[in-house]
mmCIF file of C-alpha atoms in Angstrom:
data_model
loop_
_atom_site.group_PDB
_atom_site.id
_atom_site.type_symbol
_atom_site.label_atom_id
_atom_site.label_comp_id
_atom_site.label_asym_id
_atom_site.label_seq_id
_atom_site.Cartn_x
_atom_site.Cartn_y
_atom_site.Cartn_z
ATOM 1 C CA MET A 12 29.768 -88.909 -21.147
ATOM 2 C CA ALA A 13 27.585 -89.506 -23.569
ATOM 3 C CA PRO A 14 27.535 -86.275 -25.913
ATOM 4 C CA SER A 15 23.701 -85.272 -25.645
ATOM 5 C CA VAL A 16 21.983 -85.989 -27.882
ATOM 6 C CA LEU A 17 21.394 -83.618 -30.719
ATOM 7 C CA LEU A 18 17.406 -82.648 -31.629
ATOM 8 C CA VAL A 19 16.999 -81.064 -35.273
ATOM 9 C CA ILE A 20 13.339 -79.594 -34.290
ATOM 10 C CA ALA A 21 12.327 -78.584 -38.661
ATOM 11 C CA HIS A 22 8.641 -77.484 -39.219
ATOM 12 C CA GLY A 23 7.341 -80.312 -41.395
ATOM 13 C CA SER A 24 5.727 -80.072 -45.223
ATOM 14 C CA ARG A 25 3.519 -81.403 -46.890
ATOM 15 C CA ASP A 26 5.796 -81.082 -49.689
ATOM 16 C CA PRO A 27 8.205 -84.433 -49.924
ATOM 17 C CA ARG A 28 11.094 -82.369 -50.708
ATOM 18 C CA HIS A 29 10.995 -80.448 -47.661
ATOM 19 C CA ALA A 30 11.920 -83.378 -45.482
ATOM 20 C CA ALA A 31 13.660 -85.252 -47.532
ATOM 21 C CA THR A 32 16.571 -82.085 -47.502
ATOM 22 C CA VAL A 33 16.507 -82.075 -43.664
ATOM 23 C CA HIS A 34 17.527 -84.935 -43.865
ATOM 24 C CA ALA A 35 20.224 -84.890 -46.683
ATOM 25 C CA LEU A 36 21.427 -81.184 -43.924
ATOM 26 C CA THR A 37 21.076 -83.782 -40.596
ATOM 27 C CA GLY A 38 23.386 -86.456 -42.165
ATOM 28 C CA ARG A 39 26.270 -84.198 -43.289
ATOM 29 C CA VAL A 40 25.789 -83.154 -40.374
ATOM 30 C CA ARG A 41 26.729 -86.525 -39.327
ATOM 31 C CA ALA A 42 29.323 -87.104 -41.174
ATOM 32 C CA GLN A 43 31.415 -83.769 -39.781
ATOM 33 C CA ARG A 44 30.541 -84.817 -36.369
ATOM 34 C CA PRO A 45 31.032 -88.769 -36.226
ATOM 35 C CA GLY A 46 30.223 -90.602 -32.846
ATOM 36 C CA LEU A 47 27.672 -87.813 -32.099
ATOM 37 C CA ARG A 48 23.661 -88.486 -32.470
ATOM 38 C CA VAL A 49 21.500 -86.745 -34.462
ATOM 39 C CA GLU A 50 18.299 -87.505 -34.390
ATOM 40 C CA THR A 51 15.004 -85.695 -36.548
ATOM 41 C CA ALA A 52 12.065 -84.636 -35.776
ATOM 42 C CA PHE A 53 8.832 -82.343 -36.981
ATOM 43 C CA LEU A 54 6.261 -79.735 -35.752
ATOM 44 C CA GLU A 55 3.602 -80.860 -38.033
ATOM 45 C CA PHE A 56 3.295 -83.032 -41.598
ATOM 46 C CA ASN A 57 5.973 -85.231 -40.921
ATOM 47 C CA ALA A 58 7.106 -88.092 -39.060
ATOM 48 C CA PRO A 59 7.987 -88.451 -36.689
ATOM 49 C CA SER A 60 7.002 -86.026 -34.681
ATOM 50 C CA VAL A 61 9.284 -84.403 -31.279
ATOM 51 C CA PRO A 62 6.328 -85.514 -28.648
ATOM 52 C CA ARG A 63 7.394 -89.718 -30.330
ATOM 53 C CA VAL A 64 10.687 -88.952 -30.645
ATOM 54 C CA LEU A 65 11.255 -87.183 -27.105
ATOM 55 C CA GLU A 66 9.966 -90.815 -25.355
ATOM 56 C CA ARG A 67 11.858 -92.599 -27.596
ATOM 57 C CA LEU A 68 15.403 -90.746 -25.606
ATOM 58 C CA ALA A 69 13.677 -91.200 -22.221
ATOM 59 C CA ALA A 70 12.823 -94.298 -22.640
ATOM 60 C CA GLU A 71 16.555 -94.843 -24.154
ATOM 61 C CA GLY A 72 17.639 -94.053 -21.384
ATOM 62 C CA ALA A 73 19.210 -90.906 -23.195
ATOM 63 C CA PRO A 74 21.018 -87.796 -20.329
ATOM 64 C CA GLU A 75 20.341 -84.832 -22.145
ATOM 65 C CA VAL A 76 19.345 -83.679 -25.191
ATOM 66 C CA ILE A 77 19.694 -80.657 -26.985
ATOM 67 C CA ALA A 78 16.498 -79.210 -29.114
ATOM 68 C CA LEU A 79 18.029 -77.514 -32.231
ATOM 69 C CA PRO A 80 15.135 -75.397 -33.960
ATOM 70 C CA LEU A 81 15.519 -75.809 -37.532
ATOM 71 C CA LEU A 82 14.232 -72.701 -38.616
ATOM 72 C CA LEU A 83 16.637 -69.012 -39.381
ATOM 73 C CA THR A 84 14.026 -65.877 -37.308
ATOM 74 C CA ARG A 85 13.082 -65.977 -34.424
ATOM 75 C CA ALA A 86 9.726 -65.896 -35.310
ATOM 76 C CA PHE A 87 6.501 -67.496 -33.569
ATOM 77 C CA HIS A 88 7.122 -71.322 -34.167
ATOM 78 C CA ALA A 89 11.544 -70.622 -32.221
ATOM 79 C CA LYS A 90 9.280 -68.160 -29.225
ATOM 80 C CA THR A 91 5.445 -70.053 -28.624
ATOM 81 C CA ASP A 92 5.065 -73.518 -30.951
ATOM 82 C CA ILE A 93 8.271 -75.809 -29.909
ATOM 83 C CA PRO A 94 8.795 -73.992 -25.654
ATOM 84 C CA SER A 95 5.314 -74.785 -24.962
ATOM 85 C CA VAL A 96 6.943 -78.864 -26.777
ATOM 86 C CA LEU A 97 9.392 -78.589 -24.926
ATOM 87 C CA ARG A 98 7.769 -77.677 -21.613
ATOM 88 C CA GLU A 99 4.740 -80.956 -22.203
ATOM 89 C CA ALA A 100 7.888 -83.478 -22.876
ATOM 90 C CA ARG A 101 9.794 -81.641 -19.350
ATOM 91 C CA VAL A 102 6.362 -82.088 -17.223
ATOM 92 C CA ARG A 103 6.366 -85.657 -18.618
ATOM 93 C CA LEU A 104 9.354 -86.886 -18.632
ATOM 94 C CA PRO A 105 11.637 -86.153 -15.489
ATOM 95 C CA ARG A 106 14.797 -88.051 -16.182
ATOM 96 C CA LEU A 107 15.118 -85.968 -19.599
ATOM 97 C CA HIS A 108 17.172 -82.643 -19.204
ATOM 98 C CA ILE A 109 16.247 -80.414 -22.159
ATOM 99 C CA ARG A 110 17.396 -77.744 -23.900
ATOM 100 C CA GLN A 111 16.192 -75.432 -26.005
ATOM 101 C CA ALA A 112 19.669 -74.512 -29.042
ATOM 102 C CA ASP A 113 19.027 -70.969 -30.481
ATOM 103 C CA VAL A 114 17.876 -70.237 -33.651
ATOM 104 C CA LEU A 115 19.901 -70.384 -36.009
ATOM 105 C CA GLY A 116 20.596 -66.629 -38.033
ATOM 106 C CA PRO A 117 21.869 -64.285 -38.003
ATOM 107 C CA SER A 118 25.294 -65.953 -39.417
ATOM 108 C CA PRO A 119 27.944 -65.019 -41.880
ATOM 109 C CA LEU A 120 27.932 -69.072 -42.608
ATOM 110 C CA LEU A 121 24.384 -68.695 -43.020
ATOM 111 C CA ASN A 122 25.611 -66.338 -45.423
ATOM 112 C CA ALA A 123 27.559 -67.898 -47.040
ATOM 113 C CA THR A 124 25.403 -70.914 -47.592
ATOM 114 C CA LEU A 125 23.640 -68.148 -49.870
ATOM 115 C CA GLY A 126 27.338 -67.188 -51.488
ATOM 116 C CA ARG A 127 27.312 -70.768 -52.461
ATOM 117 C CA ARG A 128 24.672 -71.320 -53.452
ATOM 118 C CA LEU A 129 24.654 -68.447 -56.274
ATOM 119 C CA ARG A 130 27.994 -69.183 -56.553
ATOM 120 C CA GLU A 131 26.192 -72.712 -58.267
ATOM 121 C CA ALA A 132 23.661 -70.590 -60.071
ATOM 122 C CA GLY A 133 26.168 -68.721 -62.253
ATOM 123 C CA VAL A 134 26.617 -65.193 -60.302
ATOM 124 C CA ARG A 135 30.605 -64.841 -60.521
ATOM 125 C CA PRO A 136 32.630 -63.035 -59.019
ATOM 126 C CA GLY A 137 33.186 -60.017 -61.320
ATOM 127 C CA ASP A 138 29.818 -60.313 -61.587
ATOM 128 C CA ILE A 139 28.473 -58.384 -57.979
ATOM 129 C CA PRO A 140 29.005 -54.871 -59.031
ATOM 130 C CA ARG A 141 26.912 -54.784 -61.115
ATOM 131 C CA THR A 142 24.423 -57.027 -60.411
ATOM 132 C CA GLY A 143 20.779 -56.312 -57.810
ATOM 133 C CA LEU A 144 19.854 -59.329 -55.593
ATOM 134 C CA VAL A 145 16.839 -59.349 -53.967
ATOM 135 C CA LEU A 146 17.241 -61.852 -51.003
ATOM 136 C CA ALA A 147 13.696 -63.478 -50.803
ATOM 137 C CA SER A 148 12.487 -65.023 -46.994
ATOM 138 C CA ALA A 149 9.695 -67.308 -46.294
ATOM 139 C CA GLY A 150 7.979 -63.475 -44.327
ATOM 140 C CA SER A 151 6.596 -63.608 -40.593
ATOM 141 C CA SER A 152 3.739 -61.161 -39.301
ATOM 142 C CA ASP A 153 6.595 -60.547 -36.606
ATOM 143 C CA PRO A 154 8.219 -57.558 -37.077
ATOM 144 C CA GLU A 155 11.808 -59.368 -34.811
ATOM 145 C CA ALA A 156 11.848 -61.501 -37.625
ATOM 146 C CA ILE A 157 11.680 -59.266 -40.629
ATOM 147 C CA ALA A 158 13.993 -56.621 -38.913
ATOM 148 C CA VAL A 159 16.344 -58.861 -39.106
ATOM 149 C CA ILE A 160 16.370 -60.333 -42.564
ATOM 150 C CA ALA A 161 15.963 -56.748 -43.582
ATOM 151 C CA GLU A 162 19.410 -56.065 -41.300
ATOM 152 C CA ILE A 163 20.959 -59.009 -43.428
ATOM 153 C CA ALA A 164 20.638 -57.289 -45.995
ATOM 154 C CA ARG A 165 22.003 -54.149 -45.629
ATOM 155 C CA GLU A 166 25.466 -55.846 -44.831
ATOM 156 C CA LEU A 167 25.209 -58.318 -47.980
ATOM 157 C CA ARG A 168 25.488 -55.048 -49.370
ATOM 158 C CA HIS A 169 28.052 -53.757 -48.328
ATOM 159 C CA THR A 170 29.615 -56.828 -49.806
ATOM 160 C CA GLY A 171 29.978 -55.656 -53.487
ATOM 161 C CA TRP A 172 26.507 -56.123 -54.603
ATOM 162 C CA CYS A 173 25.153 -52.501 -56.208
ATOM 163 C CA ALA A 174 22.550 -52.833 -54.566
ATOM 164 C CA VAL A 175 20.291 -55.183 -52.223
ATOM 165 C CA ARG A 176 16.436 -55.417 -51.716
ATOM 166 C CA PRO A 177 14.888 -58.486 -49.209
ATOM 167 C CA ALA A 178 10.996 -59.645 -50.367
ATOM 168 C CA PHE A 179 8.580 -61.990 -48.453
ATOM 169 C CA ALA A 180 6.818 -64.956 -49.881
ATOM 170 C CA SER A 181 3.856 -64.823 -47.560
ATOM 171 C CA ALA A 182 2.638 -62.840 -44.390
ATOM 172 C CA SER A 183 5.660 -59.607 -45.348
ATOM 173 C CA LEU A 184 5.382 -56.791 -48.105
ATOM 174 C CA PRO A 185 6.800 -56.898 -50.984
ATOM 175 C CA ARG A 186 7.580 -60.454 -53.065
ATOM 176 C CA THR A 187 9.664 -61.156 -54.329
ATOM 177 C CA GLU A 188 8.690 -60.065 -58.077
ATOM 178 C CA ASP A 189 8.016 -56.456 -56.539
ATOM 179 C CA ALA A 190 11.343 -56.056 -55.220
ATOM 180 C CA VAL A 191 12.885 -57.525 -58.855
ATOM 181 C CA ARG A 192 10.157 -54.378 -60.396
ATOM 182 C CA ALA A 193 11.659 -52.576 -58.208
ATOM 183 C CA LEU A 194 15.889 -53.348 -59.067
ATOM 184 C CA ARG A 195 15.050 -53.041 -62.586
ATOM 185 C CA ALA A 196 13.093 -49.820 -62.098
ATOM 186 C CA ASP A 197 16.721 -48.251 -59.512
ATOM 187 C CA GLY A 198 18.462 -49.004 -63.138
ATOM 188 C CA VAL A 199 19.810 -51.968 -62.103
ATOM 189 C CA ARG A 200 19.833 -54.903 -64.832
ATOM 190 C CA ARG A 201 21.024 -57.782 -64.255
ATOM 191 C CA VAL A 202 18.639 -58.932 -61.172
ATOM 192 C CA ALA A 203 19.640 -62.126 -59.310
ATOM 193 C CA VAL A 204 17.456 -64.390 -56.337
ATOM 194 C CA ALA A 205 18.470 -65.593 -53.411
ATOM 195 C CA PRO A 206 16.150 -67.806 -51.427
ATOM 196 C CA TYR A 207 16.457 -67.316 -47.796
ATOM 197 C CA VAL A 208 15.418 -70.199 -46.735
ATOM 198 C CA ILE A 209 16.471 -74.116 -45.899
ATOM 199 C CA ALA A 210 14.376 -77.268 -47.828
ATOM 200 C CA PRO A 211 12.309 -76.498 -50.982
ATOM 201 C CA GLY A 212 7.603 -76.394 -50.426
ATOM 202 C CA ARG A 213 5.435 -74.165 -51.440
ATOM 203 C CA LEU A 214 7.071 -70.862 -50.313
ATOM 204 C CA PRO A 215 9.680 -71.585 -52.469
ATOM 205 C CA ASP A 216 7.553 -72.641 -55.035
ATOM 206 C CA ARG A 217 5.686 -69.036 -53.903
ATOM 207 C CA ILE A 218 9.447 -67.200 -54.169
ATOM 208 C CA ALA A 219 10.896 -69.061 -57.732
ATOM 209 C CA ALA A 220 7.416 -68.237 -59.171
ATOM 210 C CA GLY A 221 8.252 -64.287 -58.366
ATOM 211 C CA ALA A 222 11.457 -65.095 -60.422
ATOM 212 C CA GLU A 223 10.170 -66.154 -62.682
ATOM 213 C CA ALA A 224 7.330 -64.307 -63.528
ATOM 214 C CA ALA A 225 9.459 -60.265 -63.033
ATOM 215 C CA GLY A 226 12.134 -61.863 -65.042
ATOM 216 C CA ALA A 227 14.629 -61.767 -62.950
ATOM 217 C CA ASP A 228 18.085 -63.591 -64.373
ATOM 218 C CA VAL A 229 19.732 -65.868 -61.913
ATOM 219 C CA LEU A 230 17.624 -68.325 -59.677
ATOM 220 C CA ALA A 231 19.415 -69.737 -57.076
ATOM 221 C CA HIS A 232 18.944 -73.158 -54.854
ATOM 222 C CA VAL A 233 17.130 -73.101 -51.844
ATOM 223 C CA LEU A 234 20.324 -73.508 -48.823
ATOM 224 C CA GLY A 235 19.827 -77.083 -48.869
ATOM 225 C CA PRO A 236 22.392 -79.683 -47.295
ATOM 226 C CA ALA A 237 25.496 -77.092 -47.371
ATOM 227 C CA PRO A 238 28.863 -77.704 -45.665
ATOM 228 C CA GLU A 239 27.819 -74.742 -44.468
ATOM 229 C CA LEU A 240 25.081 -75.079 -42.663
ATOM 230 C CA ALA A 241 25.492 -78.270 -40.964
ATOM 231 C CA ARG A 242 28.402 -76.172 -40.041
ATOM 232 C CA LEU A 243 26.408 -73.586 -38.183
ATOM 233 C CA LEU A 244 23.397 -76.241 -36.802
ATOM 234 C CA LEU A 245 27.026 -78.248 -34.420
ATOM 235 C CA ASP A 246 28.229 -74.798 -33.690
ATOM 236 C CA ARG A 247 24.160 -73.630 -32.145
ATOM 237 C CA TYR A 248 24.830 -77.503 -30.459
ATOM 238 C CA ASP A 249 27.724 -76.597 -28.856
ATOM 239 C CA GLU A 250 26.759 -72.855 -27.828
ATOM 240 C CA ALA A 251 23.250 -74.486 -26.481
ATOM 241 C CA ARG A 252 26.050 -77.321 -24.287
ATOM 242 C CA VAL A 253 27.816 -74.332 -22.498
ATOM 243 C CA PRO A 254 25.836 -74.292 -18.688
ATOM 244 C CA VAL A 255 24.984 -69.930 -18.904
ATOM 245 C CA GLY A 256 28.071 -68.476 -16.767
ATOM 246 C CA ALA A 257 30.427 -71.119 -17.446
ATOM 247 C CA SER A 258 33.452 -69.150 -18.860
ATOM 248 C CA SER A 259 32.794 -66.349 -15.870
ATOM 249 C CA LEU A 260 33.060 -69.347 -13.520
ATOM 250 C CA SER A 261 35.932 -70.333 -15.532
ATOM 251 C CA ALA A 262 38.393 -66.886 -16.154
#
């Protein structure tokens, strides 16, 4: 039987860098697992849409689709938007079996990707004990998503940074510039900002502007098409393919 199709669902953006980064990431996923069919769809702003891709897959006779939200936390899009789109598709396309995979975060692979981007931006291992880190996410009004970002910041504090503060580009506080200034006020002389976002766009630009305005010493790039992130997509795909209770039945 052919393996399930992996459908990566991104939010979409008017910024062309967003879609280009998503396609680069899915290309890396294909390279890591040759033979797996990987499709890309967007909730808004970009084509193809999720319904359009699912209709095409059903017409081609695909047996099953693993719909993977390209999201770092379980906020509104993961809890409401994507489930709604998939429910409607199941009604219209009853022969197509659709599973929704879990969101990407939190994960050690995301932390590894953050570390990669910080090293690329010039942070050396010897710098970490004297550097404060701002973990800058897009932001959300969902308390669960905010709590996840705060917990990741606490975990990163135990990896050697002298201090770690979360920040948000929208919906929540503090902003990136406020977190940088708070670290300075605490006596931290060197500050790095790590965007906890997948692709460039309006909110990552806001993070970068805040880092510059507050005089951060280092600004890492967005997570982008890193190999660790591609591996994480495949992990979530594999997890979604395992039927609930399969491990206990095979024990």
